[in-house]
Amino acid sequence: MANYCHLSYEDRKNIEDGLNDNKSINQISLEINRSHSTILREIDRNKTFSNPTNWNYGKIYENPNYNSHCPKLDKSPYVCNGCKSRSGCRKERYTYYARKADDTYKEVKSQARRGINLTPEEVYKINTTLTPLIKKGQTINHLYINHSDILDFSKPSFYNYVNIGVFDFKPIDFPRIIKY
């Protein structure tokens, strides 16, 4: 198995082709040399929901015995890719598309590298609320426990924001940061 590297578009295309050929998750994982849990997470993260077509839509749902849920979704791989009647299906379904999955991956990767993800109003609110507390000596853990409403980002992001000077307080105001 590969050592923790990102899936490429070719890997995603192989996953989609395997699903379209009704291959099991284990068969797909052996073909692309990835863990089966990686394949399942990829499918679950990037499956696309599809509503049934509008043809006869109202009359179908008037029948109390009609099940609008595709039975293929109840077992692994939880998508309707290999179904032969997928194009004319009148049920709600999920489908995995490699191109959409790759586009989503690239967008998430791009957003994660954009830098500061705070508005000036949020920075002002954090400065006015936390600066007096930090000057009194409160730790970052206490700040996260008591002010989780304004600190809605991770602690490593908080440390990065402090180090690049986003807030009025500096690393020198935190004894533990200086120690390390």
mmCIF file of C-alpha atoms in Angstrom:
data_model
loop_
_atom_site.group_PDB
_atom_site.id
_atom_site.type_symbol
_atom_site.label_atom_id
_atom_site.label_comp_id
_atom_site.label_asym_id
_atom_site.label_seq_id
_atom_site.Cartn_x
_atom_site.Cartn_y
_atom_site.Cartn_z
ATOM 1 C CA MET A 1 0.000 0.000 0.000
ATOM 2 C CA ALA A 2 1.074 3.573 -0.648
ATOM 3 C CA ASN A 3 2.251 5.636 2.291
ATOM 4 C CA TYR A 4 -0.337 8.370 2.868
ATOM 5 C CA CYS A 5 -0.315 10.263 -0.407
ATOM 6 C CA HIS A 6 -3.268 12.023 -1.992
ATOM 7 C CA LEU A 7 -5.454 10.348 -4.571
ATOM 8 C CA SER A 8 -4.773 11.436 -8.130
ATOM 9 C CA TYR A 9 -7.352 11.950 -10.851
ATOM 10 C CA GLU A 10 -6.335 8.583 -12.335
ATOM 11 C CA ASP A 11 -7.060 6.912 -8.971
ATOM 12 C CA ARG A 12 -10.476 8.571 -8.829
ATOM 13 C CA LYS A 13 -11.191 7.562 -12.418
ATOM 14 C CA ASN A 14 -10.231 3.960 -11.570
ATOM 15 C CA ILE A 15 -12.602 4.096 -8.592
ATOM 16 C CA GLU A 16 -15.435 5.342 -10.805
ATOM 17 C CA ASP A 17 -14.701 2.696 -13.465
ATOM 18 C CA GLY A 18 -14.608 -0.018 -10.801
ATOM 19 C CA LEU A 19 -17.935 1.130 -9.371
ATOM 20 C CA ASN A 20 -19.457 1.215 -12.862
ATOM 21 C CA ASP A 21 -18.244 -2.373 -13.408
ATOM 22 C CA ASN A 22 -19.835 -3.509 -10.095
ATOM 23 C CA LYS A 23 -16.459 -4.346 -8.555
ATOM 24 C CA SER A 24 -16.208 -4.622 -4.789
ATOM 25 C CA ILE A 25 -14.337 -2.067 -2.714
ATOM 26 C CA ASN A 26 -11.620 -4.644 -2.003
ATOM 27 C CA GLN A 27 -11.117 -5.324 -5.709
ATOM 28 C CA ILE A 28 -10.835 -1.605 -6.432
ATOM 29 C CA SER A 29 -8.415 -1.099 -3.531
ATOM 30 C CA LEU A 30 -6.155 -3.888 -4.801
ATOM 31 C CA GLU A 31 -6.173 -2.464 -8.331
ATOM 32 C CA ILE A 32 -5.112 1.033 -7.298
ATOM 33 C CA ASN A 33 -2.985 -0.109 -4.327
ATOM 34 C CA ARG A 34 -4.898 1.845 -1.656
ATOM 35 C CA SER A 35 -6.635 0.886 1.542
ATOM 36 C CA HIS A 36 -10.301 -0.081 1.257
ATOM 37 C CA SER A 37 -11.141 2.494 3.956
ATOM 38 C CA THR A 38 -9.544 5.196 1.795
ATOM 39 C CA ILE A 39 -11.768 4.165 -1.098
ATOM 40 C CA LEU A 40 -14.897 4.164 1.086
ATOM 41 C CA ARG A 41 -14.082 7.604 2.529
ATOM 42 C CA GLU A 42 -13.451 8.988 -0.950
ATOM 43 C CA ILE A 43 -16.787 7.665 -2.201
ATOM 44 C CA ASP A 44 -18.686 8.886 0.860
ATOM 45 C CA ARG A 45 -17.076 12.333 0.739
ATOM 46 C CA ASN A 46 -17.725 12.913 -2.962
ATOM 47 C CA LYS A 47 -20.962 11.157 -3.878
ATOM 48 C CA THR A 48 -23.543 13.278 -5.675
ATOM 49 C CA PHE A 49 -27.247 13.237 -4.780
ATOM 50 C CA SER A 50 -29.774 12.952 -7.606
ATOM 51 C CA ASN A 51 -33.507 13.548 -7.363
ATOM 52 C CA PRO A 52 -35.846 11.419 -9.452
ATOM 53 C CA THR A 53 -36.965 12.825 -12.768
ATOM 54 C CA ASN A 54 -40.164 14.861 -12.867
ATOM 55 C CA TRP A 55 -42.061 12.441 -15.110
ATOM 56 C CA ASN A 56 -45.054 11.152 -13.187
ATOM 57 C CA TYR A 57 -43.370 12.434 -10.012
ATOM 58 C CA GLY A 58 -46.513 13.418 -8.112
ATOM 59 C CA LYS A 59 -48.444 10.215 -8.841
ATOM 60 C CA ILE A 60 -45.576 8.005 -7.699
ATOM 61 C CA TYR A 61 -45.380 9.658 -4.293
ATOM 62 C CA GLU A 62 -49.141 9.470 -3.777
ATOM 63 C CA ASN A 63 -48.804 5.678 -3.524
ATOM 64 C CA PRO A 64 -48.094 4.843 0.170
ATOM 65 C CA ASN A 65 -46.272 1.608 -0.799
ATOM 66 C CA TYR A 66 -43.724 3.398 -2.996
ATOM 67 C CA ASN A 67 -40.174 3.508 -1.637
ATOM 68 C CA SER A 68 -38.317 6.557 -2.966
ATOM 69 C CA HIS A 69 -34.972 5.246 -1.695
ATOM 70 C CA CYS A 70 -32.771 3.156 -4.008
ATOM 71 C CA PRO A 71 -32.096 -0.245 -2.361
ATOM 72 C CA LYS A 72 -28.517 -0.264 -3.699
ATOM 73 C CA LEU A 73 -27.702 2.490 -1.180
ATOM 74 C CA ASP A 74 -28.261 0.145 1.767
ATOM 75 C CA LYS A 75 -25.082 -1.864 1.170
ATOM 76 C CA SER A 76 -21.505 -1.128 0.195
ATOM 77 C CA PRO A 77 -20.403 0.929 -1.783
ATOM 78 C CA TYR A 78 -23.550 3.010 -1.052
ATOM 79 C CA VAL A 79 -23.785 4.488 -4.587
ATOM 80 C CA CYS A 80 -25.804 3.562 -7.666
ATOM 81 C CA ASN A 81 -22.914 3.612 -10.156
ATOM 82 C CA GLY A 82 -23.150 -0.033 -11.269
ATOM 83 C CA CYS A 83 -26.932 -0.109 -11.608
ATOM 84 C CA LYS A 84 -28.146 -1.011 -15.084
ATOM 85 C CA SER A 85 -31.324 1.070 -14.785
ATOM 86 C CA ARG A 86 -29.562 4.181 -13.486
ATOM 87 C CA SER A 87 -30.489 6.432 -16.402
ATOM 88 C CA GLY A 88 -34.228 5.786 -16.080
ATOM 89 C CA CYS A 89 -34.383 5.335 -12.334
ATOM 90 C CA ARG A 90 -37.259 7.071 -10.531
ATOM 91 C CA LYS A 91 -35.700 6.837 -7.073
ATOM 92 C CA GLU A 92 -33.459 9.118 -5.064
ATOM 93 C CA ARG A 93 -29.874 8.017 -5.554
ATOM 94 C CA TYR A 94 -26.196 8.834 -5.031
ATOM 95 C CA THR A 95 -23.593 8.593 -7.765
ATOM 96 C CA TYR A 96 -19.802 8.936 -7.694
ATOM 97 C CA TYR A 97 -18.178 11.002 -10.467
ATOM 98 C CA ALA A 98 -14.380 11.174 -10.648
ATOM 99 C CA ARG A 99 -14.280 14.603 -12.333
ATOM 100 C CA LYS A 100 -16.510 16.228 -9.694
ATOM 101 C CA ALA A 101 -14.517 14.554 -6.915
ATOM 102 C CA ASP A 102 -11.234 15.827 -8.328
ATOM 103 C CA ASP A 103 -12.619 19.345 -8.757
ATOM 104 C CA THR A 104 -13.852 19.327 -5.140
ATOM 105 C CA TYR A 105 -10.456 18.102 -3.936
ATOM 106 C CA LYS A 106 -8.634 20.872 -5.819
ATOM 107 C CA GLU A 107 -11.015 23.524 -4.443
ATOM 108 C CA VAL A 108 -10.563 22.349 -0.838
ATOM 109 C CA LYS A 109 -6.794 22.256 -1.314
ATOM 110 C CA SER A 110 -6.833 25.774 -2.770
ATOM 111 C CA GLN A 111 -8.984 27.196 0.035
ATOM 112 C CA ALA A 112 -6.718 25.696 2.688
ATOM 113 C CA ARG A 113 -3.751 27.602 1.276
ATOM 114 C CA ARG A 114 -5.330 31.034 0.961
ATOM 115 C CA GLY A 115 -3.935 32.441 4.205
ATOM 116 C CA ILE A 116 -5.923 34.266 6.864
ATOM 117 C CA ASN A 117 -9.507 33.104 6.912
ATOM 118 C CA LEU A 118 -10.862 35.886 9.146
ATOM 119 C CA THR A 119 -12.723 39.078 8.357
ATOM 120 C CA PRO A 120 -11.551 42.373 9.889
ATOM 121 C CA GLU A 121 -14.673 42.368 12.083
ATOM 122 C CA GLU A 122 -13.774 38.941 13.478
ATOM 123 C CA VAL A 123 -10.192 40.055 14.157
ATOM 124 C CA TYR A 124 -11.484 43.162 15.976
ATOM 125 C CA LYS A 125 -13.892 41.084 18.075
ATOM 126 C CA ILE A 126 -11.169 38.617 19.013
ATOM 127 C CA ASN A 127 -8.769 41.455 19.871
ATOM 128 C CA THR A 128 -11.234 43.304 22.101
ATOM 129 C CA THR A 129 -12.365 40.151 23.875
ATOM 130 C CA LEU A 130 -9.136 38.234 24.341
ATOM 131 C CA THR A 131 -6.411 40.860 24.776
ATOM 132 C CA PRO A 132 -7.346 41.745 28.396
ATOM 133 C CA LEU A 133 -7.611 38.068 29.281
ATOM 134 C CA ILE A 134 -4.252 37.235 27.756
ATOM 135 C CA LYS A 135 -2.611 40.154 29.582
ATOM 136 C CA LYS A 136 -3.958 38.630 32.826
ATOM 137 C CA GLY A 137 -2.232 35.359 31.956
ATOM 138 C CA GLN A 138 -5.018 33.098 30.705
ATOM 139 C CA THR A 139 -3.847 30.136 28.687
ATOM 140 C CA ILE A 140 -4.940 29.303 25.177
ATOM 141 C CA ASN A 141 -6.813 26.233 26.451
ATOM 142 C CA HIS A 142 -8.890 28.421 28.773
ATOM 143 C CA LEU A 143 -9.606 30.820 25.937
ATOM 144 C CA TYR A 144 -10.824 27.992 23.724
ATOM 145 C CA ILE A 145 -13.041 26.580 26.476
ATOM 146 C CA ASN A 146 -14.616 29.892 27.486
ATOM 147 C CA HIS A 147 -14.782 31.620 24.081
ATOM 148 C CA SER A 148 -15.517 28.860 21.600
ATOM 149 C CA ASP A 149 -18.091 31.133 19.920
ATOM 150 C CA ILE A 150 -15.434 33.495 18.546
ATOM 151 C CA LEU A 151 -12.563 31.000 18.290
ATOM 152 C CA ASP A 152 -14.116 28.786 15.641
ATOM 153 C CA PHE A 153 -10.790 27.723 14.112
ATOM 154 C CA SER A 154 -8.138 25.263 15.243
ATOM 155 C CA LYS A 155 -5.407 25.910 17.811
ATOM 156 C CA PRO A 156 -2.616 25.523 15.247
ATOM 157 C CA SER A 157 -4.338 28.228 13.172
ATOM 158 C CA PHE A 158 -4.509 30.403 16.293
ATOM 159 C CA TYR A 159 -0.763 29.963 16.869
ATOM 160 C CA ASN A 160 -0.068 30.776 13.205
ATOM 161 C CA TYR A 161 -2.227 33.915 13.385
ATOM 162 C CA VAL A 162 -0.398 35.038 16.539
ATOM 163 C CA ASN A 163 3.017 34.379 14.969
ATOM 164 C CA ILE A 164 2.284 36.370 11.798
ATOM 165 C CA GLY A 165 0.850 39.302 13.794
ATOM 166 C CA VAL A 166 -2.858 39.200 12.946
ATOM 167 C CA PHE A 167 -3.898 40.077 16.512
ATOM 168 C CA ASP A 168 -2.770 42.795 18.934
ATOM 169 C CA PHE A 169 -1.171 40.248 21.249
ATOM 170 C CA LYS A 170 2.185 38.709 20.373
ATOM 171 C CA PRO A 171 3.910 35.385 21.127
ATOM 172 C CA ILE A 172 5.729 37.075 24.028
ATOM 173 C CA ASP A 173 2.353 37.379 25.812
ATOM 174 C CA PHE A 174 2.116 33.569 26.020
ATOM 175 C CA PRO A 175 4.721 32.051 28.350
ATOM 176 C CA ARG A 176 4.254 28.579 26.920
ATOM 177 C CA ILE A 177 4.926 29.713 23.329
ATOM 178 C CA ILE A 178 8.156 31.389 24.450
ATOM 179 C CA LYS A 179 9.216 28.265 26.340
ATOM 180 C CA TYR A 180 9.022 26.178 23.176
#
